[in-house]
Coordinates of C-alpha atoms and ligand atoms in Angstrom, one line a residue:
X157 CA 40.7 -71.2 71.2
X158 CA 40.1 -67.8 72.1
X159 CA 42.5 -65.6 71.1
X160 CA 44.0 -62.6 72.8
X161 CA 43.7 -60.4 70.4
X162 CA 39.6 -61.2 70.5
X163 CA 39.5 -60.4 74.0
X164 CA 41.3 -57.3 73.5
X165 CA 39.0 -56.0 71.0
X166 CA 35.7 -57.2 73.2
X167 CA 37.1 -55.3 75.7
X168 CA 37.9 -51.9 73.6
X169 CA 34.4 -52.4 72.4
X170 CA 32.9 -52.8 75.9
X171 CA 34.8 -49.8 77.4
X172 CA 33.4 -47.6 74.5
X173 CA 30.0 -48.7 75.7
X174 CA 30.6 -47.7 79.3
X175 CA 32.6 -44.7 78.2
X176 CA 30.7 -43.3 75.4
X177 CA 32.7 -39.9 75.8
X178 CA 36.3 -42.0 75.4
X179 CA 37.9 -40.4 72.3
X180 CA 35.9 -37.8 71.7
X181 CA 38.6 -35.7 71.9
X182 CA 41.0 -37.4 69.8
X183 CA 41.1 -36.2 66.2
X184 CA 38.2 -37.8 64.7
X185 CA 39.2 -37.2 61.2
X186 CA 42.5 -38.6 61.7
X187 CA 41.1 -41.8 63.1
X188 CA 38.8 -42.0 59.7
X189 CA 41.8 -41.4 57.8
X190 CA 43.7 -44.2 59.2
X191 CA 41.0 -46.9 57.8
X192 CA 41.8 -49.3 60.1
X193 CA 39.0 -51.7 58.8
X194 CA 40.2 -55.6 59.8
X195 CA 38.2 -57.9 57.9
X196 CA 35.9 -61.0 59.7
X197 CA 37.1 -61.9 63.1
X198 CA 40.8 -62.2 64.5
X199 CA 42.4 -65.0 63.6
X200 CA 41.3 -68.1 65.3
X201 CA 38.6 -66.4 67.0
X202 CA 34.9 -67.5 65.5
X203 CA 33.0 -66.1 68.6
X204 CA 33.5 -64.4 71.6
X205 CA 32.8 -66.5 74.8
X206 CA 30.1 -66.0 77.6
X207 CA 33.3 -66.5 79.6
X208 CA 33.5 -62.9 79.0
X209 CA 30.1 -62.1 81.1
X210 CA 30.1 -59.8 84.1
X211 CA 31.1 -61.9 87.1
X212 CA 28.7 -62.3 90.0
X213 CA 25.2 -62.0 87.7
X214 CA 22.8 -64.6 87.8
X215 CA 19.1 -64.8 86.2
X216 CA 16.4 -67.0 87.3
X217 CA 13.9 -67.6 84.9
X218 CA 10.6 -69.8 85.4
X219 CA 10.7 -72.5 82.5
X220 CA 7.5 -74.1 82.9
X221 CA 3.9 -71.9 83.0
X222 CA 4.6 -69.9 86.0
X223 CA 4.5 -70.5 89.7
X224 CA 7.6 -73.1 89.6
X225 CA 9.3 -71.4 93.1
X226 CA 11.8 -69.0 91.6
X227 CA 11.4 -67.4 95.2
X228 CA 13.1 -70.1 96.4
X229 CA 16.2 -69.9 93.9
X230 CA 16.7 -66.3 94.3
X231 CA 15.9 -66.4 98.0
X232 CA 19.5 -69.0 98.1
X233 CA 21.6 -67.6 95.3
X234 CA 21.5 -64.2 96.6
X235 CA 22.7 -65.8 99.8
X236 CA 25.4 -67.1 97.6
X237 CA 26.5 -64.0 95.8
X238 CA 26.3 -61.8 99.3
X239 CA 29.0 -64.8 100.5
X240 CA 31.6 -64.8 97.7
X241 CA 34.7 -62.6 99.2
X242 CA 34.2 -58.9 97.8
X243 CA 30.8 -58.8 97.6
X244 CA 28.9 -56.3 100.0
X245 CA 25.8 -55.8 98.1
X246 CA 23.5 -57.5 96.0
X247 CA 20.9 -55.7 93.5
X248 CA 17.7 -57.1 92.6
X249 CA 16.2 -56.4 89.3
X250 CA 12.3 -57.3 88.0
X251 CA 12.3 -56.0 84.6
X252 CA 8.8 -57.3 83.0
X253 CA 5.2 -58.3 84.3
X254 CA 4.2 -56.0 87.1
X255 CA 1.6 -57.2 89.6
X256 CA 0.7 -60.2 87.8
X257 CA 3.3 -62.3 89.1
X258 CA 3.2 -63.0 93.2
X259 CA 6.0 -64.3 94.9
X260 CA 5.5 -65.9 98.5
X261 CA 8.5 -65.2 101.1
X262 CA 8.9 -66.2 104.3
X263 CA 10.5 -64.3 106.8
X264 CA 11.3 -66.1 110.3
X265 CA 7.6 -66.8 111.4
X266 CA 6.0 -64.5 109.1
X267 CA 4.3 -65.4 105.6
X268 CA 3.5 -62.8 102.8
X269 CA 3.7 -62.5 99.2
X270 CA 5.0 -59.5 97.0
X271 CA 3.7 -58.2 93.4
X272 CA 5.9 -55.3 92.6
X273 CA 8.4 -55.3 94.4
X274 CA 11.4 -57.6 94.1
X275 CA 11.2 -60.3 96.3
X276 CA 15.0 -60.0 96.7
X277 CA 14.9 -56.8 98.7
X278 CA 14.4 -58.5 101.9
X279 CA 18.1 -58.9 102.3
X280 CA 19.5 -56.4 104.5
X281 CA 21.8 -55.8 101.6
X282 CA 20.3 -55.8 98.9
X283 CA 18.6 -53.2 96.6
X284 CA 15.7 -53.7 94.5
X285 CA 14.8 -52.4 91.0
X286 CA 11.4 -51.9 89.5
X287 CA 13.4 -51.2 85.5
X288 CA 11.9 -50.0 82.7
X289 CA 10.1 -53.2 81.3
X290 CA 8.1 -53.5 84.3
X291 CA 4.8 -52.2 84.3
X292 CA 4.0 -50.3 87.6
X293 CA 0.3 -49.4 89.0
X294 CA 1.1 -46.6 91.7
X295 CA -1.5 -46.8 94.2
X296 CA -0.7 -50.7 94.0
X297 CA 3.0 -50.1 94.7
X298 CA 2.1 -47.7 97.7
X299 CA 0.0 -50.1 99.2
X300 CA 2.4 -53.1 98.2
X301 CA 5.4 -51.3 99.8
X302 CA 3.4 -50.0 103.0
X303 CA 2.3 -53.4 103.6
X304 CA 5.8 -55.0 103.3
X305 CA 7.2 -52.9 105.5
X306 CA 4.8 -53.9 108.0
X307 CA 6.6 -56.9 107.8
X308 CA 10.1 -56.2 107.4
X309 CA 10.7 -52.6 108.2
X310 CA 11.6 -49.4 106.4
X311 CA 12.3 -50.0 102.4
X312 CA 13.4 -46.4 102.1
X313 CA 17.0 -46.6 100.0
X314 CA 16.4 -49.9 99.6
X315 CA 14.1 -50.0 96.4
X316 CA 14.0 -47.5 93.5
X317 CA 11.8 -47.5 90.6
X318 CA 12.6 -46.5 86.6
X319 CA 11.3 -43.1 85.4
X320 CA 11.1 -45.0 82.3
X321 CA 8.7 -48.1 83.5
X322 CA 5.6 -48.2 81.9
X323 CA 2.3 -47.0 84.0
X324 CA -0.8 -48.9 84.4
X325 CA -3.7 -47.2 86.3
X326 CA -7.4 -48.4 86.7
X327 CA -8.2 -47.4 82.8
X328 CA -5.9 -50.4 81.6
X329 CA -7.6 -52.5 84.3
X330 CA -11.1 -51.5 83.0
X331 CA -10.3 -52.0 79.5
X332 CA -9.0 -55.2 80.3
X333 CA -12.7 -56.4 82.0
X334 CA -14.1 -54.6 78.5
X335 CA -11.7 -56.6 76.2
X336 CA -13.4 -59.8 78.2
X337 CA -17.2 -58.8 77.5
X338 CA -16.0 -57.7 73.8
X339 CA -14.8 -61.5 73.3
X340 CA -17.4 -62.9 74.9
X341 CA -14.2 -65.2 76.8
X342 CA -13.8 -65.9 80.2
X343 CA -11.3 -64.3 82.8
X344 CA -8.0 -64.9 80.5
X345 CA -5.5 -62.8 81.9
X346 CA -5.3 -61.3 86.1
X347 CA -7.3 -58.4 85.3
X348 CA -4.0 -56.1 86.8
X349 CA -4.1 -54.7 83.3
X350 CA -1.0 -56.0 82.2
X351 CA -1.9 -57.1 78.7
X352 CA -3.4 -53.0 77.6
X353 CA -0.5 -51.4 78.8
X354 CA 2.0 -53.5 77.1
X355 CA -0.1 -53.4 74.3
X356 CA -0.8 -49.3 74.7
X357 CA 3.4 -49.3 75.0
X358 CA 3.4 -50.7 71.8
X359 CA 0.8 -48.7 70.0
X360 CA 2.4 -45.2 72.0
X361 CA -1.1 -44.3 73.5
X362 CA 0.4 -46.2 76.7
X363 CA 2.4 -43.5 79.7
X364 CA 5.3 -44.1 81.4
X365 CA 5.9 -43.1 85.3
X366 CA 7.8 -39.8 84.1
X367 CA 4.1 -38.9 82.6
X368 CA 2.6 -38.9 85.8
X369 CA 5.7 -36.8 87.8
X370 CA 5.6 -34.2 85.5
X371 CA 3.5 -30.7 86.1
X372 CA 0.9 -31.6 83.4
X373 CA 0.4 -34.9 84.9
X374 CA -3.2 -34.0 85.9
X375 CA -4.1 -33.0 82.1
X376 CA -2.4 -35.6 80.3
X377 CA -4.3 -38.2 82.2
X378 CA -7.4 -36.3 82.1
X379 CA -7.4 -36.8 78.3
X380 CA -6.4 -40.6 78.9
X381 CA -9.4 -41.1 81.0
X382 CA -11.5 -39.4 78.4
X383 CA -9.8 -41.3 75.5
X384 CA -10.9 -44.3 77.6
X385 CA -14.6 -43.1 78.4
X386 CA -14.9 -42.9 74.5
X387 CA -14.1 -46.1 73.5
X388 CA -16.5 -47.4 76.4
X389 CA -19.4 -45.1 75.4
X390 CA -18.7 -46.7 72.0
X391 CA -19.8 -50.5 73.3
X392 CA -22.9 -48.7 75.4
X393 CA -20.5 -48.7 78.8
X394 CA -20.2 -46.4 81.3
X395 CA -16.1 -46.2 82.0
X396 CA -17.1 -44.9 85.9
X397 CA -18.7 -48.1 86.6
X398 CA -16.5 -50.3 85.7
X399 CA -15.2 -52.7 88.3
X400 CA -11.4 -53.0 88.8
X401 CA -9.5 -54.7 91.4
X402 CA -9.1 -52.9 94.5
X403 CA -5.4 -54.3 96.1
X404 CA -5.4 -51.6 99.2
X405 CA -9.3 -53.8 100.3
X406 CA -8.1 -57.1 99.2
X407 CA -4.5 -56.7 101.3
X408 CA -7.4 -55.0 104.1
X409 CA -9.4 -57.8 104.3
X410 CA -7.4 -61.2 102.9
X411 CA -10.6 -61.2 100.1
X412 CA -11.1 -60.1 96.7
X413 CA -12.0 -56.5 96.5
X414 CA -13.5 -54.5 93.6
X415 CA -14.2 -50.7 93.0
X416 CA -15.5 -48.8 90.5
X417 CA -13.2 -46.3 88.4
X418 CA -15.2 -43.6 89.2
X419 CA -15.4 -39.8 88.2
X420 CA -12.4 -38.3 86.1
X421 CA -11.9 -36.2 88.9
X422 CA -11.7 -39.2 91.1
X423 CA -9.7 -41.0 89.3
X424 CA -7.5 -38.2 89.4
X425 CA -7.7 -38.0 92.7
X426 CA -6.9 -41.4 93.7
X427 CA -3.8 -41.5 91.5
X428 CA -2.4 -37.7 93.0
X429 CA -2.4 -39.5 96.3
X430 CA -0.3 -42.2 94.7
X431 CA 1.9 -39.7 92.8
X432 CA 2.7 -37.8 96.0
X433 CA 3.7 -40.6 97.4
X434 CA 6.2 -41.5 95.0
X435 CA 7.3 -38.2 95.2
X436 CA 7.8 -37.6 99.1
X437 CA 9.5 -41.7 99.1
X438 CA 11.9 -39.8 96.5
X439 CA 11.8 -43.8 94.5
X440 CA 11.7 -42.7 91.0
X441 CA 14.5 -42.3 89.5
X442 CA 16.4 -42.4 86.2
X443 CA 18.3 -45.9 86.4
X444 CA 20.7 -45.6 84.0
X445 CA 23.7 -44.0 85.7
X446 CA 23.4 -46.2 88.4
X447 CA 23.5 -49.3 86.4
X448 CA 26.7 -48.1 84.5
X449 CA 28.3 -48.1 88.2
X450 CA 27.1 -51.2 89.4
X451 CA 28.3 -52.8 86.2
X452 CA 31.5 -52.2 86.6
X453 CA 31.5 -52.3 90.7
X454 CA 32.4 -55.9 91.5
X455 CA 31.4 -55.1 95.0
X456 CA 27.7 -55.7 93.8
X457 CA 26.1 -58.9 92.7
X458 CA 23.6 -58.4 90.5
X459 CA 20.1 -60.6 90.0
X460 CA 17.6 -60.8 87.7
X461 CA 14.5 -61.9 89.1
X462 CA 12.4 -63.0 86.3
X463 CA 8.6 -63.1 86.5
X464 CA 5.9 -65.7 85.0
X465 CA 7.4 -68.1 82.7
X466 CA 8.9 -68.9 79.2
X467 CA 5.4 -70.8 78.9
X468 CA 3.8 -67.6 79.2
X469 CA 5.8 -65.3 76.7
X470 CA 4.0 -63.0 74.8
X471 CA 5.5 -65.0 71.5
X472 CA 6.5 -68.4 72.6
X473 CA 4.0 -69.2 75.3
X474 CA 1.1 -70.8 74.5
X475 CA -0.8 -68.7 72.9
X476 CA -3.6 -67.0 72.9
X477 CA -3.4 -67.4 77.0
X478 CA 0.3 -65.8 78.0
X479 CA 1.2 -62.7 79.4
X480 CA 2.4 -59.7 77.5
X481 CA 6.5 -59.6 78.2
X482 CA 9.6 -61.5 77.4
X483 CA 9.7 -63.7 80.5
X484 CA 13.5 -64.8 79.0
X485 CA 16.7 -64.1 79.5
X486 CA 16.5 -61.9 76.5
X487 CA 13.9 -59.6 78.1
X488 CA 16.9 -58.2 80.4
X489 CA 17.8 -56.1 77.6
X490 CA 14.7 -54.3 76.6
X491 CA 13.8 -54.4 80.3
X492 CA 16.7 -52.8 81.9
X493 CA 18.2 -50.6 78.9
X494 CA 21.4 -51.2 79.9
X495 CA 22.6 -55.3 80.1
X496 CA 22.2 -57.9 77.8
X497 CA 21.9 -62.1 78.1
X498 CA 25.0 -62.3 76.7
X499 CA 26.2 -60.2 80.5
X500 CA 24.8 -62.6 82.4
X501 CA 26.8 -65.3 83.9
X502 CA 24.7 -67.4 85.6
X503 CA 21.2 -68.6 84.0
X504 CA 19.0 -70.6 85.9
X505 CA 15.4 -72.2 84.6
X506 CA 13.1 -72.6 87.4
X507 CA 10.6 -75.8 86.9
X508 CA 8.4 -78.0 89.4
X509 CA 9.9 -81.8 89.3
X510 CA 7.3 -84.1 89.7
X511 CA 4.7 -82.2 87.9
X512 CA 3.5 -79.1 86.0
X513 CA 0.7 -76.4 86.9
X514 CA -1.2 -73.6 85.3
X515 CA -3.8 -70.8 86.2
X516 CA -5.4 -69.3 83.3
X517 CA -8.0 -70.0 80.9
X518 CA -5.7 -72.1 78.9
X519 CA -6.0 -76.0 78.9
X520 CA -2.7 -78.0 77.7
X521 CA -3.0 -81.4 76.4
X522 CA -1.5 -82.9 79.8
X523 CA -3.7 -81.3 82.1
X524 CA -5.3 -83.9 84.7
X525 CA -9.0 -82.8 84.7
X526 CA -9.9 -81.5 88.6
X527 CA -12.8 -79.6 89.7
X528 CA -12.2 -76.1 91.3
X529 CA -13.2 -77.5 94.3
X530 CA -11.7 -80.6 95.2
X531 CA -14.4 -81.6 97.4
X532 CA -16.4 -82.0 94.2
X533 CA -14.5 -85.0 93.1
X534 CA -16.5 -87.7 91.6
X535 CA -16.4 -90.6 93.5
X536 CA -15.5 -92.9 90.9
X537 CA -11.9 -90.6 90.0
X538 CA -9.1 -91.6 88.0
X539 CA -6.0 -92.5 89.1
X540 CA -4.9 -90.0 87.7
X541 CA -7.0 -87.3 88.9
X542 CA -6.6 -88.8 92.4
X543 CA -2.7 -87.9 92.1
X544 CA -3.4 -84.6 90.6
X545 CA -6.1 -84.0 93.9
X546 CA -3.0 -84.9 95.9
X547 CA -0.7 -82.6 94.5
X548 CA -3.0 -79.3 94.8
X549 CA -3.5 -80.2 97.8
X550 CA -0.1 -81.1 99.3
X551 CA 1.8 -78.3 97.4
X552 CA -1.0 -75.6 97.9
X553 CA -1.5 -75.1 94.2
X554 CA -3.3 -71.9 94.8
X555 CA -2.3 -69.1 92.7
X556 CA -0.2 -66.1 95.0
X557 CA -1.8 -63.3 93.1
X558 CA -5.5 -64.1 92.3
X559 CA -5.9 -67.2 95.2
X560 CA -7.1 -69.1 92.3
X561 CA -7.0 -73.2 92.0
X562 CA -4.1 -74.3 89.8
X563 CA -4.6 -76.4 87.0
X564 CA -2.2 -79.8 87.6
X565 CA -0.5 -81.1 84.2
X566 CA 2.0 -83.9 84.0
X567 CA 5.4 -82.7 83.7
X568 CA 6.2 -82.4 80.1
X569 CA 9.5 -82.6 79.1
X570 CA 8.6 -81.8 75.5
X571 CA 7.6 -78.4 76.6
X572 CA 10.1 -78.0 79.2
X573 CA 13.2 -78.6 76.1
X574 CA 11.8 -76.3 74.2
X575 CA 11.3 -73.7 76.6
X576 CA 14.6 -74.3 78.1
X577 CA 16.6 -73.7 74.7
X578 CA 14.1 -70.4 73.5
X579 CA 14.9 -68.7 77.4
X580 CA 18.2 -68.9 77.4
X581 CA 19.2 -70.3 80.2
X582 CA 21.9 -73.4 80.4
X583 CA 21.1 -75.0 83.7
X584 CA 17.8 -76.1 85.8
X585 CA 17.2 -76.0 89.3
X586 CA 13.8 -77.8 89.9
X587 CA 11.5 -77.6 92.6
X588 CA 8.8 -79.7 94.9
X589 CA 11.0 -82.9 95.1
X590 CA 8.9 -83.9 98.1
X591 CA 5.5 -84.0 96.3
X592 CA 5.8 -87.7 95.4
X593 CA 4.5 -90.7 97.4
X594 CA 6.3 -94.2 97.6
X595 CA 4.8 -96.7 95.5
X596 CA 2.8 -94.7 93.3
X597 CA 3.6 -94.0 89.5
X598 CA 4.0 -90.6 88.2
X599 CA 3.2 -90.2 84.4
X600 CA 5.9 -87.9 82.4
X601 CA 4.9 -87.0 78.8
X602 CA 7.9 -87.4 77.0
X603 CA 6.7 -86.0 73.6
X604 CA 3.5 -85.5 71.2
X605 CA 2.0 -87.6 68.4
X606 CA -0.6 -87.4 65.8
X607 CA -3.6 -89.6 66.5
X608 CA -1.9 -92.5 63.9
X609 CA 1.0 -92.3 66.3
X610 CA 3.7 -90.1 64.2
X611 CA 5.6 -88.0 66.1
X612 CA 5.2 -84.2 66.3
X613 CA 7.7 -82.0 68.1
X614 CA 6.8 -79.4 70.5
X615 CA 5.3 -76.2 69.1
X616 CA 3.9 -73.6 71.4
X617 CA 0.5 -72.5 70.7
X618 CA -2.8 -74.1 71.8
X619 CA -3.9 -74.2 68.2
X620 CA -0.5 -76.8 67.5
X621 CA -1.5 -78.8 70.6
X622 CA -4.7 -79.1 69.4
X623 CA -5.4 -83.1 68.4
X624 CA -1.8 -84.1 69.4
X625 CA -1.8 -87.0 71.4
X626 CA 0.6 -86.6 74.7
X627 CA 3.0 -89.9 75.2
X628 CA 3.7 -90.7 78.4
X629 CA 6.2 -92.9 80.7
X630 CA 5.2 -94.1 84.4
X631 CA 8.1 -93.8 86.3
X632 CA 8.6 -95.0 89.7
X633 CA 7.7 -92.3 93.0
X634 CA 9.4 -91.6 96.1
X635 CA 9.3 -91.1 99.5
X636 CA 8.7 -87.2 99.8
X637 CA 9.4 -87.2 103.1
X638 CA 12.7 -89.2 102.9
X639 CA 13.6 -86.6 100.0
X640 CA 13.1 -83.8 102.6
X641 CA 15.9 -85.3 105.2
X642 CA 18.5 -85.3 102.3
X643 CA 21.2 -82.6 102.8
X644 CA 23.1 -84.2 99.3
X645 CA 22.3 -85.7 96.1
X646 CA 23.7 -88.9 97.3
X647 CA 21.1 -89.1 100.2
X648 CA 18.3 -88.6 98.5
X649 CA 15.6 -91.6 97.6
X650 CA 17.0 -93.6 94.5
X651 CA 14.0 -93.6 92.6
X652 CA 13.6 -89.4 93.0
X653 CA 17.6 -89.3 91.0
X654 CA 16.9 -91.8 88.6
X655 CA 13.9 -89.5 88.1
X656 CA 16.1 -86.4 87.8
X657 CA 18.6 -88.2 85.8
X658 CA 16.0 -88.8 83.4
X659 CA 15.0 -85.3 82.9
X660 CA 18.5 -84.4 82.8
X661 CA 19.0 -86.7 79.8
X662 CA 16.1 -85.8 78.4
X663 CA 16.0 -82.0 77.9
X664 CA 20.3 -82.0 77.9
X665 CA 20.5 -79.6 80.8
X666 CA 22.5 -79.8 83.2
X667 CA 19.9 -79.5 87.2
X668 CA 22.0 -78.1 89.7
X669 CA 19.6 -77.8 92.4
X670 CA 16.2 -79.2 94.3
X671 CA 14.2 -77.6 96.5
X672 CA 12.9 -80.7 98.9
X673 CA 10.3 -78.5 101.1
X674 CA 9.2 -75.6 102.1
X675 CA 11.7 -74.0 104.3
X676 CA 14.7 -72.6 102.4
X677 CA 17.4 -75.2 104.3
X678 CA 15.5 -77.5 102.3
X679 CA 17.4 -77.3 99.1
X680 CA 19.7 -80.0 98.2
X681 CA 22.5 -78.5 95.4
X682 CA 24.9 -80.0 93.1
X683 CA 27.8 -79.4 91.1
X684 CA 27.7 -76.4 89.6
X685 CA 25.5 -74.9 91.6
Ligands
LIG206 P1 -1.8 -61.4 82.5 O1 -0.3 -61.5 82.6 O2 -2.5 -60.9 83.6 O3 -2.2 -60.8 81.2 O4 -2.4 -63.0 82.3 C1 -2.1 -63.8 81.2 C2 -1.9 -65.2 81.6 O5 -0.8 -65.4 82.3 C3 -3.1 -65.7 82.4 O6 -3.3 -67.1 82.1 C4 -2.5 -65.7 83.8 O7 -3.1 -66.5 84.7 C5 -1.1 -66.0 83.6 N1 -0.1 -65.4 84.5 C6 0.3 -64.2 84.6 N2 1.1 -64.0 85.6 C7 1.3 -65.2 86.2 C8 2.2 -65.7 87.2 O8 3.0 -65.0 87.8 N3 2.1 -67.0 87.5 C9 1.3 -67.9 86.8 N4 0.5 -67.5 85.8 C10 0.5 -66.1 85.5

């Protein structure tokens, strides 16, 4: 049991983190005299309880390979935390990826998807923060912002972004297509430039926002672009040619668009319209105070929206193909400077029910082969492949960002275990339990082999998966449709809870929430929840 005593001392400890200055005035020697050294823990006490979170926080993590619907989850639990009595405003915090991810949100009649920006901030009251683990391309964001308020009116004091988040510009983006031609690999990552400025934050050639605010913005990043033109020149490249997406033509015309880096002084250009912006929106700001208030303001809920997936973590994804950033719970801390998992009080994992999908160049061993192009089916298809046709078609598996065709895999609760325990989160919330027709089987890999039938457990890593032979159950479907009527757990088709029940006894945690369609009363929630 937890005693007293150990609360106390959690407490003393937390308030010296909030108050830094407490007792500096006090006699320091004294308190160095008095050698107050207690050894181990108090007595009783072997750890200190997540009971002892900050209320009213909740993360929502995607536990699968991206794209499960965190949307949704957020979208209903910040409902919930503006609801509980005391709370008048919710914050919204994205603290890795950057445009990468792509949310889709629906707003009464109208449709759009956001990047950047945290898909939260559509509630009237909430706030949204781009933090420090985020990496931020500022002509994106401009048009990103300008484009959602289109849609749902002014953002201004609604959305502020970290001096401290780390800047991508078209360089990162071009060295991203150069990293490609180097490899000789296909497309691997989105080509925002995600993976060269994490990796330029690592090796400190990388810039952060503050860089391109201050007075010698325009000569700092002149060097960068001629740092960049170097290495170019070096593999017989012209850095001015280079194709990079262009988001303000693509969100123009609803198609792809490319430009060309251009000129140094264009370049420059291009990003001092972007910078003045910033400056006259007055979004930039240092978000450290303000995160010491809101910590200790119960009036504001907090979320953490996450972005991509635990499948897609820079170190326990499967690699090579993830994304740079800690997609976990754990990521909140280098991402935001400020809280930790261990502040969080609510931890959701986000995963699709009846399936899986993935866009990348990676392929995992229970992928359903599908052409690009569905209508390129051969005739003579699996059963198999005729389920996964259904499902891209039926649940749009199209990704938000690039538009690109999903890969479909089985769900894989082997994966999903494992990525469950390494994010950190302690209960699931699972989405699409409406893609699943009556009468048809749906093939769940329930863990890997060797080719003479020895078990293996889940690794990440493409080169573990490698030869390992997925094994599979074929459990029973349901009526998608029926599943959408359901308001409760009790209403919904038999076969879709024995389905959940098995997941939930499989992977040990806990699901406290479906999402049955598209529109957001479509969510059937459970105990806990
Ligand atoms: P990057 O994050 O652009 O470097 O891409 C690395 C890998 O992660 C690629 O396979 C992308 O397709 C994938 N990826 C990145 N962001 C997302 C996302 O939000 N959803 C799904 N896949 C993503």
């Amino acid at each position: 049991m937890l005693q007293p005593e150990a609360v106390e001392r959690y407490h003393r400890q937390q308030q010296r983190f909030h108050e830094p200055s407490q007792g500096i005035e006090e006699d320091l020697m004294a308190i160095y005299e008095r050698n107050e050294f207690v050894a181990g823990m108090p007595h009783h006490a072997t750890r200190l309880f997540d009971a002892l979170a900050r209320e009213h926080t909740v993360a929502v993590i995607g536990v699968a390979l991206g794209d499960e619907g965190k949307g949704r989850i957020i979208d209903n639990k910040l409902e919930a935390i503006l609801a509980i009595p005391g709370v008048e405003r919710a914050v919204v915090i994205r603290f890795q990826g950057g445009s990468n991810s792509g949310h889709s949100l629906e707003k009464g009649d109208i449709k759009f998807a956001v990047h950047q920006v945290p898909s939260g901030v559509l509630f009237p009251q909430a706030i949204g923060l781009i933090d420090r683990g985020v990496v931020i391309h500022p002509q994106d964001l401009a048009t990103e912002v300008t484009y959602v308020e289109e849609k749902v009116g002014d953002l201004r004091g609604k959305l502020f972004l970290s001096e401290e988040a780390i800047l991508v510009t078209d360089l990162e983006r071009a060295e991203e297509a150069l990293n490609k031609i180097k490899q000789g690999k296909a497309a691997g990552g989105t080509g925002r430039g995600i993976g060269p400025a994490y990796a330029h934050h690592y090796d400190r050639l990388g810039l952060n926002i503050h860089d391109l605010l201050s007075d010698s913005w325009r000569e700092t990043l002149g060097k960068q672009y001629q740092y960049y033109e170097k290495e170019f020149a070096a593999f017989g490249m012209g850095l001015s040619q280079m194709q990079v997406p262009d988001f303000e033509q693509t969100k123009k015309t609803g198609t792809s668009q490319t430009r060309t880096v251009g000129t140094q002084e264009e370049f420059l250009d291009r990003l001092e319209t972007a910078r003045i912006w910033l400056l006259e929106r007055n979004i930039v700001t240092n978000l450290f105070a303000f995160h010491k208030e809101i910590y200790e303001d119960l009036r504001y809920g907090i979320l953490f929206e996450g972005a991509q997936a635990v499948g897609l973590h820079a170190w326990l994804g499967t690699r090579p193909d993830v994304t740079a950033s800690d997609t976990s719970v754990y990521g909140v801390g280098a991402g935001t400077g400020y809280w930790r998992a261990a502040d969080i009080a609510d931890r959701i994992g986000v995963f699709k029910i009846p399936y899986t999908s993935s866009v990348g160049a990676r392929h995992m061993p229970t992928e359903v082969p599908l052409p690009k192009n569905l209508a390129d089916l051969p005739t003579d298809q699996t059963s198999d492949q005729k389920w996964a046709a259904y499902i891209r078609d039926q649940a749009h598996e199209y990704g938000t960002s690039t538009g690109r065709p999903r890969d479909i895999l089985s769900l894989d609760l082997a994966m999903l275990t494992y990525n469950c325990r390494m994010a950190g989160i302690e209960v699931l919330a699972g989405t699409h339990l409406d893609i699943s027709r009556e009468g048809e089987s749906i093939k769940v890999c329930t863990h890997y082999t060797d080719q003479k039938g020895n078990y293996i457990p889940y690794q990440p890593g493409l080169r573990y998966q490698e030869g390992v032979v997925p094994q599979y159950i074929k459990l029973p479907g349901w009526d998608g449709e029926a599943a959408r009527q359901a308001t409760n757990f009790e209403e919904l088709p038999e076969n879709a809870k024995k389905f959940l029940a098995f997941i939930q006894t499989r992977t040990g945690y806990p699901i406290i929430a479906a999402t049955t369609g598209p529109s957001r009363e479509h969510l059937v929630t459970f105990q806990g929840y």
